[in-house]
């Protein structure tokens, strides 16, 4: 196998996005487009990946980290000029160079691999990935000669009326013989409508030198979408979402209504888990087998065990064990750790709290900045009073504690193992284990009070 290199073009501002965020950092299914591209490229046994950065250089670099080398393109003079910036890193090396745009997140690794393979088998100097699309507006058109061989690529803005009718487009993904590429780049001019140095011109240059130039046509036109504006961004989202859902279903996950279920990239879900409609499962989430999510649950960056049910609830940045029941209408806020067999019922908010095995907060509670032991029962309406207006404080609740309804635990405070808190208490000092704490005014019944009221006479 030849040495393989890759160049990812990611220096553009993305004017058509009308955004303060640089184009390639816009997310599709929770992951920046350029990250999708590098993830695909990385699976191809590439020796060296060079990303061309310009607008938002630091942000793109910090997104991709050390998975790529970087070349800076100071001024965006076109895609050929962009590739030229990789010259110091790549020129003179023998091998095949894949060039791909940072705004085409849907092109699959298999398709890139097929392009590279065909390119190498045919001994071509340049190969372009093409596709037939019903509406080729905006794309470069593939112009073939009478024998069907690729002659050149013409940009939409430079195309004649006849050329505009061509429905075979340039996807912006190419393979080149590395040495031929950097040699041909020197001859690219900016004599065109946009005054830019076009990378596709390399095809015509190599062709005119009598080199073998080939095209690989993917039959999946959806792959080829280049995201230039928000309309295309939503199309990319739709296609990627469908792909992700299909993958999970093939892996044994039941998705009741895939059109209405939003699972972001790289989420892991075990078999026999059922996802009900209206659910959003964000990047960074892992869900075990036999769980039930939804309807209408929003889960972001959570690790969830097996046989856990999360109905109509929100959970972010937390760990949730197995055999847990959450919701309906619960809110698990970041840094919570919910152990196995816990029950978090309706209108309960948990924040930065550890919940031990088998504990319950079944209704209408707020538990924040707390360590709750095992088999604790938190009665309806109870809260940890964690904030004094300036600082947050910790509440510790030992194993087997029973917190009566409508109690306030004013932190910092701790309740020992097995203690009871009488309903309606406001606890301001520590409660020893096994004790009963009553912290409320005694009830006084004033006999005949109402009868003797003047206005009753
Ligand atoms: C490009 C192709 C077009 C193809 C289409 C596929 C050219 C001239 N045209 O058009 O034939 O059909 O992609 O989606 O290549 N970039 C830089 N530096 C630059 C210019 C662009 O890094 O100076 C990057 C952009 O960040 C982007 C990519 O190159 O990721 C493509 O640029 P874009 O302006 O979107 O090209 P298109 O007009 O879509
Ligand atoms: Ca584009």
Tab-separated table of C-alpha atoms and ligand atoms in Angstrom, residues 9-12 16 23-24 52 73 75-79 82 101-104 138-140 153 155 170-172 174 196 198-200 224 226 228, ligand 1:
chain	number	residue	atom	x	y	z
A	9	UNK	CA	-9.781	22.320	4.065
A	10	UNK	CA	-11.130	24.316	6.962
A	11	UNK	CA	-9.918	27.893	6.620
A	12	UNK	CA	-13.036	29.565	5.260
A	16	UNK	CA	-23.233	32.175	3.811
A	23	UNK	CA	-18.494	27.301	9.376
A	24	UNK	CA	-16.697	24.018	9.975
A	52	UNK	CA	-5.748	24.016	6.665
A	73	UNK	CA	-3.846	30.033	5.333
A	75	UNK	CA	-5.879	34.897	3.282
A	76	UNK	CA	-8.589	32.759	1.765
A	77	UNK	CA	-7.611	32.920	-1.882
A	78	UNK	CA	-9.306	29.681	-2.866
A	79	UNK	CA	-9.174	25.943	-2.363
A	82	UNK	CA	-5.457	26.395	0.706
A	101	UNK	CA	-13.520	19.832	2.615
A	102	UNK	CA	-14.349	20.481	6.240
A	103	UNK	CA	-17.950	21.278	5.274
A	104	UNK	CA	-18.895	17.862	3.850
A	138	UNK	CA	-23.833	25.909	-6.587
A	139	UNK	CA	-21.620	22.861	-7.120
A	140	UNK	CA	-18.745	22.451	-9.542
A	153	UNK	CA	-14.432	20.662	-13.341
A	155	UNK	CA	-17.543	25.996	-11.047
A	170	UNK	CA	-17.760	17.635	-7.727
A	171	UNK	CA	-18.149	16.614	-4.077
A	172	UNK	CA	-14.963	18.465	-3.161
A	174	UNK	CA	-10.201	14.116	-4.311
A	196	UNK	CA	-9.867	32.474	-6.705
A	198	UNK	CA	-9.573	26.642	-7.639
A	199	UNK	CA	-8.335	23.235	-6.565
A	200	UNK	CA	-10.456	21.427	-9.181
A	224	UNK	CA	-22.196	14.711	-1.020
A	226	UNK	CA	-21.653	20.582	1.113
A	228	UNK	CA	-22.741	26.367	2.901
B	1	LIG	C1	-16.186	23.638	-3.606
B	1	LIG	C2	-15.654	23.268	-4.997
B	1	LIG	C3	-16.828	22.805	-5.855
B	1	LIG	C4	-17.532	21.644	-5.181
B	1	LIG	C5	-17.937	22.005	-3.750
B	1	LIG	C6	-18.409	20.748	-3.022
B	1	LIG	C7	-13.763	24.746	-5.436
B	1	LIG	C8	-13.284	25.932	-6.168
B	1	LIG	N1	-15.050	24.420	-5.606
B	1	LIG	O1	-17.071	24.734	-3.754
B	1	LIG	O2	-16.354	22.402	-7.135
B	1	LIG	O3	-18.674	21.268	-5.919
B	1	LIG	O4	-16.817	22.500	-2.996
B	1	LIG	O5	-18.940	21.034	-1.740
B	1	LIG	O6	-12.981	24.090	-4.755
B	1	LIG	N2	-11.523	26.785	2.009
B	1	LIG	C9	-10.302	27.106	2.532
B	1	LIG	N3	-9.621	28.152	1.998
B	1	LIG	C10	-10.078	28.870	0.946
B	1	LIG	C11	-11.347	28.530	0.413
B	1	LIG	C12	-12.034	27.482	0.958
B	1	LIG	O7	-9.834	26.452	3.472
B	1	LIG	O8	-9.386	29.792	0.523
B	1	LIG	C13	-12.276	25.652	2.586
B	1	LIG	C14	-13.586	26.065	3.229
B	1	LIG	O9	-13.408	26.306	4.621
B	1	LIG	C15	-14.476	24.838	2.982
B	1	LIG	C16	-13.872	24.199	1.744
B	1	LIG	O10	-12.590	24.756	1.556
B	1	LIG	O11	-14.406	23.911	4.049
B	1	LIG	C17	-14.721	24.452	0.495
B	1	LIG	O12	-14.847	25.845	0.281
B	1	LIG	P1	-16.229	26.472	-0.177
B	1	LIG	O13	-16.038	27.948	-0.295
B	1	LIG	O14	-17.321	25.983	0.638
B	1	LIG	O15	-16.321	25.869	-1.659
B	1	LIG	P2	-17.620	25.647	-2.539
B	1	LIG	O16	-18.032	26.953	-3.128
B	1	LIG	O17	-18.637	24.913	-1.778
